[in-house]
The first five atom37 places (N, CA, C, CB, O) and aatype in JSON, in Angstrom:
{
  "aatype": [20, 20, 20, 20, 20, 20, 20, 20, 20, 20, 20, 20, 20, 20, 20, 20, 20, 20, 20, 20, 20, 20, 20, 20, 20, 20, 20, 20, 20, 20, 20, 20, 20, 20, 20, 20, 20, 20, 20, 20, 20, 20, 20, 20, 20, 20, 20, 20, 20, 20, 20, 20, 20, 20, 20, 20, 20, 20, 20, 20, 20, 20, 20, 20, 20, 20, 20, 20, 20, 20, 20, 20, 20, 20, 20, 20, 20, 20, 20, 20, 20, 20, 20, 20, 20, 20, 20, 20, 20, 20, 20, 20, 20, 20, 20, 20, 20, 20, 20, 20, 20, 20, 20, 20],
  "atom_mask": [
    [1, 1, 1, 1, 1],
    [1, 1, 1, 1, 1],
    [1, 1, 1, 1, 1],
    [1, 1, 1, 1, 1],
    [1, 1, 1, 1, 1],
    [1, 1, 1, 1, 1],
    [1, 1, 1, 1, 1],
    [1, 1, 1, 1, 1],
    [1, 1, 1, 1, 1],
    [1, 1, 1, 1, 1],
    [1, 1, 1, 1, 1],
    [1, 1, 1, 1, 1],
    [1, 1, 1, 1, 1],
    [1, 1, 1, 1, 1],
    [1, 1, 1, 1, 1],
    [1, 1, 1, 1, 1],
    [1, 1, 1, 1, 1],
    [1, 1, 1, 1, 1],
    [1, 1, 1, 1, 1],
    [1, 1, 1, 1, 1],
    [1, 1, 1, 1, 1],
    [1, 1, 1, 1, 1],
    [1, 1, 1, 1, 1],
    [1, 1, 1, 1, 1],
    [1, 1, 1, 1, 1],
    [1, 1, 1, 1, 1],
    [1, 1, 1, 1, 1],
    [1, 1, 1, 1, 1],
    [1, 1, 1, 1, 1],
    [1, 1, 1, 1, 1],
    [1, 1, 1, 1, 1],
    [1, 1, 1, 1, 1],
    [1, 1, 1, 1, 1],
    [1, 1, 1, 1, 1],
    [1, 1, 1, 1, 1],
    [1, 1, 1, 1, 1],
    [1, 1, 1, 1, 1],
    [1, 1, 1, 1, 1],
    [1, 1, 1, 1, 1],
    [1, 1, 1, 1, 1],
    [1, 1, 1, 1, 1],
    [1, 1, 1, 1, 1],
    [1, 1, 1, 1, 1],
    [1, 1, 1, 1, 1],
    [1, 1, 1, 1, 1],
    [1, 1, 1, 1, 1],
    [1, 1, 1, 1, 1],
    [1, 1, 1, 1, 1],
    [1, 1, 1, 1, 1],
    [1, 1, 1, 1, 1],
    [1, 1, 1, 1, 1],
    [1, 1, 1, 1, 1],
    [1, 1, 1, 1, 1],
    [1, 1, 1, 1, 1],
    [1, 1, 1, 1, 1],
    [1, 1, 1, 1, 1],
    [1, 1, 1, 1, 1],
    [1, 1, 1, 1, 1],
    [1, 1, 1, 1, 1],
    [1, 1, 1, 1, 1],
    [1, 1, 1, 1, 1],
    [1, 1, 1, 1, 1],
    [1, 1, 1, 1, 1],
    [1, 1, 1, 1, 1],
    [1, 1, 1, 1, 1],
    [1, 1, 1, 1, 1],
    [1, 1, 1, 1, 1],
    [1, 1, 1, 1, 1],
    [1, 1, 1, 1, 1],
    [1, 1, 1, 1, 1],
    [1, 1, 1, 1, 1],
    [1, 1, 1, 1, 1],
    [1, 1, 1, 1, 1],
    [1, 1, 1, 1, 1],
    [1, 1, 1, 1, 1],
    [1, 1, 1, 1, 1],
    [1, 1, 1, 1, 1],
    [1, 1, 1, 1, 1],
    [1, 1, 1, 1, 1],
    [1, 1, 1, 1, 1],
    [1, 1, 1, 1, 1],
    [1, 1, 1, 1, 1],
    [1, 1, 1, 1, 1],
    [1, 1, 1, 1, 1],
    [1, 1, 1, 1, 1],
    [1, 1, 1, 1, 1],
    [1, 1, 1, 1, 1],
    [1, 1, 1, 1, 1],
    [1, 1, 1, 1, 1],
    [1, 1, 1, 1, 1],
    [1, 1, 1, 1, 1],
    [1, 1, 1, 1, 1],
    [1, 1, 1, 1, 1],
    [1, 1, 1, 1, 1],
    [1, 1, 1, 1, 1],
    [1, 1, 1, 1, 1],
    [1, 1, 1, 1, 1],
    [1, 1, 1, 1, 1],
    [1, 1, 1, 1, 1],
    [1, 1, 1, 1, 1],
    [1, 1, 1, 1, 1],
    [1, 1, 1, 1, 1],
    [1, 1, 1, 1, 1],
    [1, 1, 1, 1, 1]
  ],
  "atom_positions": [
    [[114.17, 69.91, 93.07], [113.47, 70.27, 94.28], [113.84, 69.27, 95.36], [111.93, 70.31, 94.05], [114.55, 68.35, 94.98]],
    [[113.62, 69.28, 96.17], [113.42, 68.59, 97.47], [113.23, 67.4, 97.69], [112.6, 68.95, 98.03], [113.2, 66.97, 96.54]],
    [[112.99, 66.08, 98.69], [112.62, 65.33, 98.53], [111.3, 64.76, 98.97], [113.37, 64.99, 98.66], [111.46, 64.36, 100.12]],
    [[110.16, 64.55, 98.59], [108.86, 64.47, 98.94], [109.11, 64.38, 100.58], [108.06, 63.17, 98.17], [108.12, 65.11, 100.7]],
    [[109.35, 64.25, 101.36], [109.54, 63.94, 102.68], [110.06, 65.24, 103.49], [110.51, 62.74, 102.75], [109.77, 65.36, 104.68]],
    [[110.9, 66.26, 102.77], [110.78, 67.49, 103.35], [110.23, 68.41, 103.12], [111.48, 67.88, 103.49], [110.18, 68.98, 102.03]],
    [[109.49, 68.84, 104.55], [108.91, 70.11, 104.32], [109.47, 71.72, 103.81], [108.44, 70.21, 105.42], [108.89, 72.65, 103.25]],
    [[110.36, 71.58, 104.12], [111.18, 72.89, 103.45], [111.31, 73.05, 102.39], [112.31, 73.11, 103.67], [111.98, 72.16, 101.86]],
    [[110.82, 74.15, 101.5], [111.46, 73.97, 100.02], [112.5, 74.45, 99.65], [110.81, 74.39, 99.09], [113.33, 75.07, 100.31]],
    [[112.49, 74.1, 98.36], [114.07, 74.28, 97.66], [114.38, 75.23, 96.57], [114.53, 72.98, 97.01], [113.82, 76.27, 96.24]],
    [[115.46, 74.57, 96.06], [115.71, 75.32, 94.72], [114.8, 74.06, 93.97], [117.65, 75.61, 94.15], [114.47, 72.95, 94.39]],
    [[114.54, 74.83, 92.55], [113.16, 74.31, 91.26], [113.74, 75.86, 90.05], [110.53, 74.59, 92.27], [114.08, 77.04, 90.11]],
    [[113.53, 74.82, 89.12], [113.82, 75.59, 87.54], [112.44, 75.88, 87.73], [114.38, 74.65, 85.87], [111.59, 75.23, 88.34]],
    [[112.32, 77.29, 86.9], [111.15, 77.81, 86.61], [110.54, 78.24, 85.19], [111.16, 78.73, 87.31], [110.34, 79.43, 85.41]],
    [[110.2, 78.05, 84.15], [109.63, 78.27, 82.88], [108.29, 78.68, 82.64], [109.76, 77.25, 82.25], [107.26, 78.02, 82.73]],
    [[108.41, 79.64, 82.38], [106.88, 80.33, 82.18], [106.7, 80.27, 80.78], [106.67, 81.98, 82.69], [107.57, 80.11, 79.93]],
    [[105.12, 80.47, 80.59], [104.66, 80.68, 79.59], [104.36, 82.08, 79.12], [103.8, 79.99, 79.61], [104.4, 83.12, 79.78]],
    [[104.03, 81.87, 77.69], [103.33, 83.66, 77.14], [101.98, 83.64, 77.59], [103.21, 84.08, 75.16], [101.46, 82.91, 78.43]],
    [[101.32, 84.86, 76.67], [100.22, 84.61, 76.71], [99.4, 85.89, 77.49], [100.18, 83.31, 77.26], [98.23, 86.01, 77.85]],
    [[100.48, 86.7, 77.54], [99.99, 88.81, 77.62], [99.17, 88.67, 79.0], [98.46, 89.74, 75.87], [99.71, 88.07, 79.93]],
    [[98.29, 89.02, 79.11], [97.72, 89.07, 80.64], [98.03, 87.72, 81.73], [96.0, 89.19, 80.47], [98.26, 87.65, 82.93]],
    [[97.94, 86.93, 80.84], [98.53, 85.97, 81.54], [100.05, 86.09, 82.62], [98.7, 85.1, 80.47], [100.45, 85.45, 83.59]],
    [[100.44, 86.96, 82.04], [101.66, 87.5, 83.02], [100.97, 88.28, 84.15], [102.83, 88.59, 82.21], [101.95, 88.61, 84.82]],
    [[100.12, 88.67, 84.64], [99.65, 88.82, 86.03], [99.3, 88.09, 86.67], [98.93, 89.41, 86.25], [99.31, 88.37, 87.87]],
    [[98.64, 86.33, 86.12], [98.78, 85.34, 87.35], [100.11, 84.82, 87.72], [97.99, 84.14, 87.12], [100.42, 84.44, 88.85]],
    [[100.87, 84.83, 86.66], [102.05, 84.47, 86.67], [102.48, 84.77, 87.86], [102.73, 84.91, 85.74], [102.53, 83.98, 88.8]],
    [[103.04, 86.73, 87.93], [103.39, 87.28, 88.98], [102.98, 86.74, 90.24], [103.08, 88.39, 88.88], [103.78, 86.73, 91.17]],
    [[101.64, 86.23, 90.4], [100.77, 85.9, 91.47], [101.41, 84.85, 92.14], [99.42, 85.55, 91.05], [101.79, 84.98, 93.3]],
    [[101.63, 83.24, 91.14], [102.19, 81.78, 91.32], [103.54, 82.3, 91.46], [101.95, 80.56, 90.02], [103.85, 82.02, 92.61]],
    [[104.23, 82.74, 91.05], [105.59, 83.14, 91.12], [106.16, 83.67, 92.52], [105.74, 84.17, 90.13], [107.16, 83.24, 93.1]],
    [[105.16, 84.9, 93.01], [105.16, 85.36, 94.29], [105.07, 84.6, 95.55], [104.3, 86.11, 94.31], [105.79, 84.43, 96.54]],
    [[104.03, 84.24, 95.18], [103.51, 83.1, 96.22], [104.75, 81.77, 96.62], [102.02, 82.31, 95.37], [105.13, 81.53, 97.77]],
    [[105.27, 80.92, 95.16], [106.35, 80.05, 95.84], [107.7, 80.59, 96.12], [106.58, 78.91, 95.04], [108.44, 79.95, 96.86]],
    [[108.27, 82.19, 95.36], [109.09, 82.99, 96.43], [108.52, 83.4, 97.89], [109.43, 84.28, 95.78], [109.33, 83.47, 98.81]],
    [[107.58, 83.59, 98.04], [107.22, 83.47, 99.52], [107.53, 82.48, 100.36], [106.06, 83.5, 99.67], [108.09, 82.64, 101.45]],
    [[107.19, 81.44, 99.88], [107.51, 80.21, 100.5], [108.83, 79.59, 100.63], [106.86, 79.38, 99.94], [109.13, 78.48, 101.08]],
    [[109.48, 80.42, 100.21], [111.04, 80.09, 100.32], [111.59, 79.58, 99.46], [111.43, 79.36, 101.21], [112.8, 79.46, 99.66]],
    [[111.01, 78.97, 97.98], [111.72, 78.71, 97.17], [112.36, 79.29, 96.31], [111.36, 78.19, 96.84], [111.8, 80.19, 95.68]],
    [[113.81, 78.92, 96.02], [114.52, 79.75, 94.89], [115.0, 79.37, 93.98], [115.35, 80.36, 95.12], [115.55, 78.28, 94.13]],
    [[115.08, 80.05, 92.46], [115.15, 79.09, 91.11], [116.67, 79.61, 90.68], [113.72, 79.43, 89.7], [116.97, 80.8, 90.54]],
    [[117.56, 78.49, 90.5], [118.2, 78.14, 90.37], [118.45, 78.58, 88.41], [117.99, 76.99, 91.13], [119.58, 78.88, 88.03]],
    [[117.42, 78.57, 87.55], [117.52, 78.3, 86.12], [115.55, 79.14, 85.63], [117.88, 76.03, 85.83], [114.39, 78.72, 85.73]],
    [[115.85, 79.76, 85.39], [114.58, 81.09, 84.22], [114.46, 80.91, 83.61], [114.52, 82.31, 83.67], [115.49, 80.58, 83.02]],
    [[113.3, 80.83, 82.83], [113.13, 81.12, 81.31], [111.71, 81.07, 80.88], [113.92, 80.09, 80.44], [110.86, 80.53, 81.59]],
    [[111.43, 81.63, 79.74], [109.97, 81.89, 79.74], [109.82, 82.39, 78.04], [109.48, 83.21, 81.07], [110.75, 82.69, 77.3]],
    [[108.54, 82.38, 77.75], [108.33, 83.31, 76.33], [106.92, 84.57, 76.67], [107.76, 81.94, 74.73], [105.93, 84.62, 77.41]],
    [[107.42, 85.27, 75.84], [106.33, 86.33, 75.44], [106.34, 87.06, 77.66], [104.19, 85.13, 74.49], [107.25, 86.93, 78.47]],
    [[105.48, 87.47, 77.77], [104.6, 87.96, 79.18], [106.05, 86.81, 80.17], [102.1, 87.15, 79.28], [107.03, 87.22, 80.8]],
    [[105.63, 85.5, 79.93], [106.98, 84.45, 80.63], [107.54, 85.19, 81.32], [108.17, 83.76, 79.75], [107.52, 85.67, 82.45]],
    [[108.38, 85.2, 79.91], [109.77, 85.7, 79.51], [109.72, 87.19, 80.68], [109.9, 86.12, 77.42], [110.23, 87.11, 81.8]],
    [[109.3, 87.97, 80.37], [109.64, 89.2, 81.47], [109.67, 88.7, 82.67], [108.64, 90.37, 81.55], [110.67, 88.81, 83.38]],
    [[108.65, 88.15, 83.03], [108.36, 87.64, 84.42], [109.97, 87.15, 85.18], [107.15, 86.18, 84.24], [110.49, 87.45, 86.25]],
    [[110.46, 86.14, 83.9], [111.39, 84.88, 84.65], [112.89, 86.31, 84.22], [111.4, 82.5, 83.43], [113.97, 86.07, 84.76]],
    [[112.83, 87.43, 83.45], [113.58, 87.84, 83.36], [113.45, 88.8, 84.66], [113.7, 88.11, 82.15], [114.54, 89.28, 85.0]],
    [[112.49, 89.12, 85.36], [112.67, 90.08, 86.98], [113.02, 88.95, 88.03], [110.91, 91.01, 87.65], [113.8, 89.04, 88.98]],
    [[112.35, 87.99, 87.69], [113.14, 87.0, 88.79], [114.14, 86.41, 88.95], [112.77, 86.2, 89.03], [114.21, 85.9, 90.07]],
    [[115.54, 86.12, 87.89], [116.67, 86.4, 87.5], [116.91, 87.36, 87.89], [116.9, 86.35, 86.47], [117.94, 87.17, 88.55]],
    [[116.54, 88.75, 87.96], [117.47, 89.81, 87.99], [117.24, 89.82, 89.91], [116.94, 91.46, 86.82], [117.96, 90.57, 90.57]],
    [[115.96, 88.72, 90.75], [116.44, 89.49, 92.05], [115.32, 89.95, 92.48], [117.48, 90.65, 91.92], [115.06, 90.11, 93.67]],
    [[114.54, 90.2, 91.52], [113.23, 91.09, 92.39], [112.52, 90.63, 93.68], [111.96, 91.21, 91.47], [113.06, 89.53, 93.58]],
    [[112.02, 90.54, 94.45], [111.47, 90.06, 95.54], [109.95, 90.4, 94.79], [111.97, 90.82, 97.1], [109.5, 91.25, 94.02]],
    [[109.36, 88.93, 95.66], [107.84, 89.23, 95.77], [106.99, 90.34, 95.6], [107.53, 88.99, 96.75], [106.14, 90.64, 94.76]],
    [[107.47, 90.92, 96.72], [106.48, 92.43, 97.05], [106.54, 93.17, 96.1], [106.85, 93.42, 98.23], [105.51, 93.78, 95.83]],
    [[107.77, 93.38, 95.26], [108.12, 94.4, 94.16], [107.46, 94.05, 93.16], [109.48, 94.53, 93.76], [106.88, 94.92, 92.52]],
    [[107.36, 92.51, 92.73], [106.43, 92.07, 91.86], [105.1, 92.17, 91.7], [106.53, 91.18, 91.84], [104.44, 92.07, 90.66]],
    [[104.79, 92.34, 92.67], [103.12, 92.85, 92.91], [102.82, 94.26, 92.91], [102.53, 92.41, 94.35], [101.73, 94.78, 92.68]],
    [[104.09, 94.92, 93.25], [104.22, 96.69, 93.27], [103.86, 96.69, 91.75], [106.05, 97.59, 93.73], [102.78, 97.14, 91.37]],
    [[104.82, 96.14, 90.85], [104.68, 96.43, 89.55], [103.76, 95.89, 88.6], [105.66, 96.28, 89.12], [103.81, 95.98, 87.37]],
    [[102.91, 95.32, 89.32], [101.97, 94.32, 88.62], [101.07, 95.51, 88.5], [101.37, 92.79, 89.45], [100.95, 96.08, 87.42]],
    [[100.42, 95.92, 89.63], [99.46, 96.92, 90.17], [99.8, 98.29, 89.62], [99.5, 96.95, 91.74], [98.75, 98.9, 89.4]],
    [[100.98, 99.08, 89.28], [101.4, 100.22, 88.32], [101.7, 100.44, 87.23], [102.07, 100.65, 88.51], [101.84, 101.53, 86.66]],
    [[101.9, 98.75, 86.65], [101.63, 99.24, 85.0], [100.69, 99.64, 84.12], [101.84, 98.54, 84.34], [99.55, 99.25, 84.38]],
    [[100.81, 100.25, 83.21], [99.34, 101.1, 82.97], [98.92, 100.2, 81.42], [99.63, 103.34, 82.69], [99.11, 100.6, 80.27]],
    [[98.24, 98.73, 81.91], [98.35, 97.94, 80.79], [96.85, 98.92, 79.45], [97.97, 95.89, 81.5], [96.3, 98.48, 78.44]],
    [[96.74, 99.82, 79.91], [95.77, 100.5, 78.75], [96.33, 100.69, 77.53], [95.26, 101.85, 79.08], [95.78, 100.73, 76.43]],
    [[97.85, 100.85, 77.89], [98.89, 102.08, 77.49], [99.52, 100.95, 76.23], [100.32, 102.77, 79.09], [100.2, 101.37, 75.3]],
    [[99.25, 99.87, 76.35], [100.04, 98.71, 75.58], [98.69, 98.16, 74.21], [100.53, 97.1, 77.07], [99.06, 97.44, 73.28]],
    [[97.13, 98.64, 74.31], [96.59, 98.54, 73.66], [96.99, 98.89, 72.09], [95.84, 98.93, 74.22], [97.49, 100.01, 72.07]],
    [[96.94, 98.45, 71.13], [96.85, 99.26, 69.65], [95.97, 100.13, 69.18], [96.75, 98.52, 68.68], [94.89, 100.03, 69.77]],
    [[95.98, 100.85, 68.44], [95.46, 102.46, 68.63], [94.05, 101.86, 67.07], [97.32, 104.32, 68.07], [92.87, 102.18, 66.98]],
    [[94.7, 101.16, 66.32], [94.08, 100.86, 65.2], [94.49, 99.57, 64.58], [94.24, 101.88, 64.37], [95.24, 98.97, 65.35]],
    [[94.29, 98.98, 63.57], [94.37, 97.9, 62.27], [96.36, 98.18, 62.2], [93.08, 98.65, 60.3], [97.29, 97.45, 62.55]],
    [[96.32, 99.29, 61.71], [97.45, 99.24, 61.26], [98.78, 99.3, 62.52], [97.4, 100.34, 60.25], [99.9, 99.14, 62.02]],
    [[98.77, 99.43, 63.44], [99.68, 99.68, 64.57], [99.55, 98.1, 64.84], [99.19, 100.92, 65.88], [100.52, 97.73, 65.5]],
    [[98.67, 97.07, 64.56], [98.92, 95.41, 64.43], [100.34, 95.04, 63.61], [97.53, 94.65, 63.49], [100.99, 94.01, 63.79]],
    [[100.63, 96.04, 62.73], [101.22, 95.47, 61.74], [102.97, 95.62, 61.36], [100.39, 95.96, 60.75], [103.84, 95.28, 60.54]],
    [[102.62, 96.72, 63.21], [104.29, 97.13, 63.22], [105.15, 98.16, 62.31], [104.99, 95.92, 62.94], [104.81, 99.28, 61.95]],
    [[105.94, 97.72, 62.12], [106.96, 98.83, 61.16], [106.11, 99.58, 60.22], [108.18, 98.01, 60.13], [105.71, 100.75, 60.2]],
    [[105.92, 98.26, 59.21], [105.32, 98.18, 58.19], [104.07, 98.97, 58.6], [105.2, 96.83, 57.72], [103.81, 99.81, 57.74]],
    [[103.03, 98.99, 59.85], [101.76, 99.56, 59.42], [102.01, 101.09, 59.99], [100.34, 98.71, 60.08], [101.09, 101.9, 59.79]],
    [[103.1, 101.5, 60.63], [103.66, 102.89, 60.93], [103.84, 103.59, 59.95], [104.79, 102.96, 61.55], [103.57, 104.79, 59.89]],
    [[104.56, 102.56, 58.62], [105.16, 103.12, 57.48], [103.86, 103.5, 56.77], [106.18, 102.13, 56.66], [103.85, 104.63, 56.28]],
    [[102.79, 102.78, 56.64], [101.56, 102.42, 55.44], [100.6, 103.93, 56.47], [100.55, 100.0, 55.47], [99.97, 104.76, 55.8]],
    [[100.63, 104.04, 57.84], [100.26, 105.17, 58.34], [100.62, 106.59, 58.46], [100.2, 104.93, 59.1], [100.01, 107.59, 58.85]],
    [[101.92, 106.34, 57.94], [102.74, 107.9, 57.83], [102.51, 108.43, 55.97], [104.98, 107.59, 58.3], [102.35, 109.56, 55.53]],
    [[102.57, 107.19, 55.3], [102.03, 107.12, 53.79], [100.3, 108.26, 53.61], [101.64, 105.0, 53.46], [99.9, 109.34, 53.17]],
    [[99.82, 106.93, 54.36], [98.35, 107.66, 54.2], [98.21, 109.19, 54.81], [97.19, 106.7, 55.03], [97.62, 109.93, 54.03]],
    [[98.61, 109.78, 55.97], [98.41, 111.02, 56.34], [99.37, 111.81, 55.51], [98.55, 111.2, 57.79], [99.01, 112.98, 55.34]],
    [[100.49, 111.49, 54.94], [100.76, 112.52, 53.96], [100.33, 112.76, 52.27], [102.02, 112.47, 54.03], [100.65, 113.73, 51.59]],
    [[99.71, 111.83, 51.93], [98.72, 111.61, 50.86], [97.6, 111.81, 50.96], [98.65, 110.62, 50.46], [97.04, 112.22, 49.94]],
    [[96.99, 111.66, 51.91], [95.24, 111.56, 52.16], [94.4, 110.44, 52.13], [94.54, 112.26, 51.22], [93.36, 110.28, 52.77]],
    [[94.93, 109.66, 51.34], [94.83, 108.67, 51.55], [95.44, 107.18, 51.84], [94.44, 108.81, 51.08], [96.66, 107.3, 51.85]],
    [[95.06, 105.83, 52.09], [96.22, 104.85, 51.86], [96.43, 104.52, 50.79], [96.18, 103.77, 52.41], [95.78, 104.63, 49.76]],
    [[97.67, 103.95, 51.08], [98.26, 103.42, 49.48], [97.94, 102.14, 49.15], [99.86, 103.4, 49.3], [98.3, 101.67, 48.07]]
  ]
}
Protein backbone atom coordinates (compact mmCIF):
# COMPACT_ATOMS: atom_id res chain seq x y z
CA UNK A 1 0.00 0.00 0.00
CA UNK A 2 0.94 3.48 0.14
CA UNK A 3 2.86 5.43 2.36
CA UNK A 4 1.14 6.60 5.63
CA UNK A 5 1.58 10.21 4.40
CA UNK A 6 -0.48 9.78 1.21
CA UNK A 7 -3.77 10.32 0.86
CA UNK A 8 -4.43 8.45 -2.26
CA UNK A 9 -4.73 4.86 -2.16
CA UNK A 10 -3.09 2.14 -3.71
CA UNK A 11 -2.56 -1.18 -4.77
CA UNK A 12 -3.00 -3.85 -1.28
CA UNK A 13 -3.19 -7.83 -1.52
CA UNK A 14 -6.47 -8.88 -0.49
CA UNK A 15 -7.38 -12.34 1.42
CA UNK A 16 -10.62 -13.12 2.53
CA UNK A 17 -11.99 -15.34 4.74
CA UNK A 18 -14.87 -18.24 4.69
CA UNK A 19 -17.50 -18.42 6.65
CA UNK A 20 -21.00 -18.57 4.14
CA UNK A 21 -22.93 -15.41 4.91
CA UNK A 22 -20.12 -13.88 5.85
CA UNK A 23 -19.51 -13.32 2.15
CA UNK A 24 -22.10 -10.48 2.11
CA UNK A 25 -20.09 -8.21 4.44
CA UNK A 26 -17.31 -9.13 2.61
CA UNK A 27 -18.89 -7.83 -0.67
CA UNK A 28 -19.72 -4.71 1.46
CA UNK A 29 -15.63 -4.03 2.80
CA UNK A 30 -14.55 -5.07 -0.55
CA UNK A 31 -16.87 -2.53 -2.37
CA UNK A 32 -16.35 0.12 -0.32
CA UNK A 33 -12.18 0.10 -0.62
CA UNK A 34 -12.81 -0.49 -4.60
CA UNK A 35 -14.68 2.63 -4.28
CA UNK A 36 -12.07 4.34 -2.88
CA UNK A 37 -9.76 3.67 -5.47
CA UNK A 38 -7.93 0.91 -4.33
CA UNK A 39 -6.75 -1.96 -6.46
CA UNK A 40 -5.45 -5.49 -5.54
CA UNK A 41 -2.74 -6.43 -7.12
CA UNK A 42 -2.83 -10.43 -5.55
CA UNK A 43 -6.62 -12.50 -4.38
CA UNK A 44 -7.24 -15.07 -2.50
CA UNK A 45 -9.64 -16.29 -0.08
CA UNK A 46 -11.40 -19.67 1.28
CA UNK A 47 -14.89 -20.98 1.31
CA UNK A 48 -17.63 -17.55 0.67
CA UNK A 49 -13.58 -15.64 0.48
CA UNK A 50 -12.70 -17.45 -2.08
CA UNK A 51 -15.69 -16.43 -4.54
CA UNK A 52 -15.60 -13.02 -3.46
CA UNK A 53 -11.60 -12.57 -4.24
CA UNK A 54 -12.39 -14.87 -7.29
CA UNK A 55 -15.08 -11.83 -8.88
CA UNK A 56 -12.59 -9.40 -7.95
CA UNK A 57 -9.79 -11.02 -9.96
CA UNK A 58 -11.98 -11.52 -12.69
CA UNK A 59 -12.81 -7.41 -12.81
CA UNK A 60 -16.08 -7.00 -11.36
CA UNK A 61 -16.72 -3.46 -10.28
CA UNK A 62 -18.36 -2.50 -7.06
CA UNK A 63 -21.82 -1.87 -8.23
CA UNK A 64 -22.02 -5.37 -9.84
CA UNK A 65 -21.02 -6.73 -6.57
CA UNK A 66 -23.80 -5.43 -4.76
CA UNK A 67 -26.13 -6.22 -7.93
CA UNK A 68 -25.25 -9.78 -7.12
CA UNK A 69 -25.19 -9.73 -3.57
CA UNK A 70 -28.94 -8.52 -3.57
CA UNK A 71 -30.10 -11.41 -6.46
CA UNK A 72 -28.84 -14.37 -5.17
CA UNK A 73 -31.50 -16.44 -3.94
CA UNK A 74 -29.43 -17.59 -0.75
CA UNK A 75 -32.80 -19.79 0.31
CA UNK A 76 -31.95 -21.86 -2.67
CA UNK A 77 -28.42 -23.01 -1.08
CA UNK A 78 -30.23 -24.29 2.19
CA UNK A 79 -30.21 -28.35 2.67
CA UNK A 80 -33.44 -29.92 2.17
CA UNK A 81 -32.70 -32.58 5.08
CA UNK A 82 -29.92 -34.69 7.38
CA UNK A 83 -28.92 -36.45 4.51
CA UNK A 84 -28.23 -33.73 1.63
CA UNK A 85 -25.38 -32.68 4.73
CA UNK A 86 -23.71 -35.62 3.67
CA UNK A 87 -23.25 -35.07 -0.05
CA UNK A 88 -22.68 -37.87 -2.53
CA UNK A 89 -22.88 -40.30 -0.09
CA UNK A 90 -26.30 -38.94 1.51
CA UNK A 91 -27.86 -38.61 -2.29
CA UNK A 92 -26.74 -42.19 -2.63
CA UNK A 93 -28.22 -43.44 1.09
CA UNK A 94 -31.47 -41.15 -0.30
CA UNK A 95 -31.98 -42.70 -3.64
CA UNK A 96 -31.39 -46.26 -1.54
CA UNK A 97 -34.14 -45.45 0.86
CA UNK A 98 -36.95 -44.26 -1.72
CA UNK A 99 -36.39 -47.26 -3.74
CA UNK A 100 -36.62 -49.70 -0.80
CA UNK A 101 -38.89 -47.92 1.54
CA UNK A 102 -36.84 -47.71 3.70
CA UNK A 103 -33.05 -46.66 4.77
CA UNK A 104 -30.42 -48.89 4.67
Amino acid sequence: MNSPSSNKPGYADLVLEGGGVKGIGLVGAVSRLLEQGYEFRRVGGTSAGAIVASLIAAGMPADRLYRLMYETPYASFRDKGFLDRLGPVGIGALSISNFSGHLV
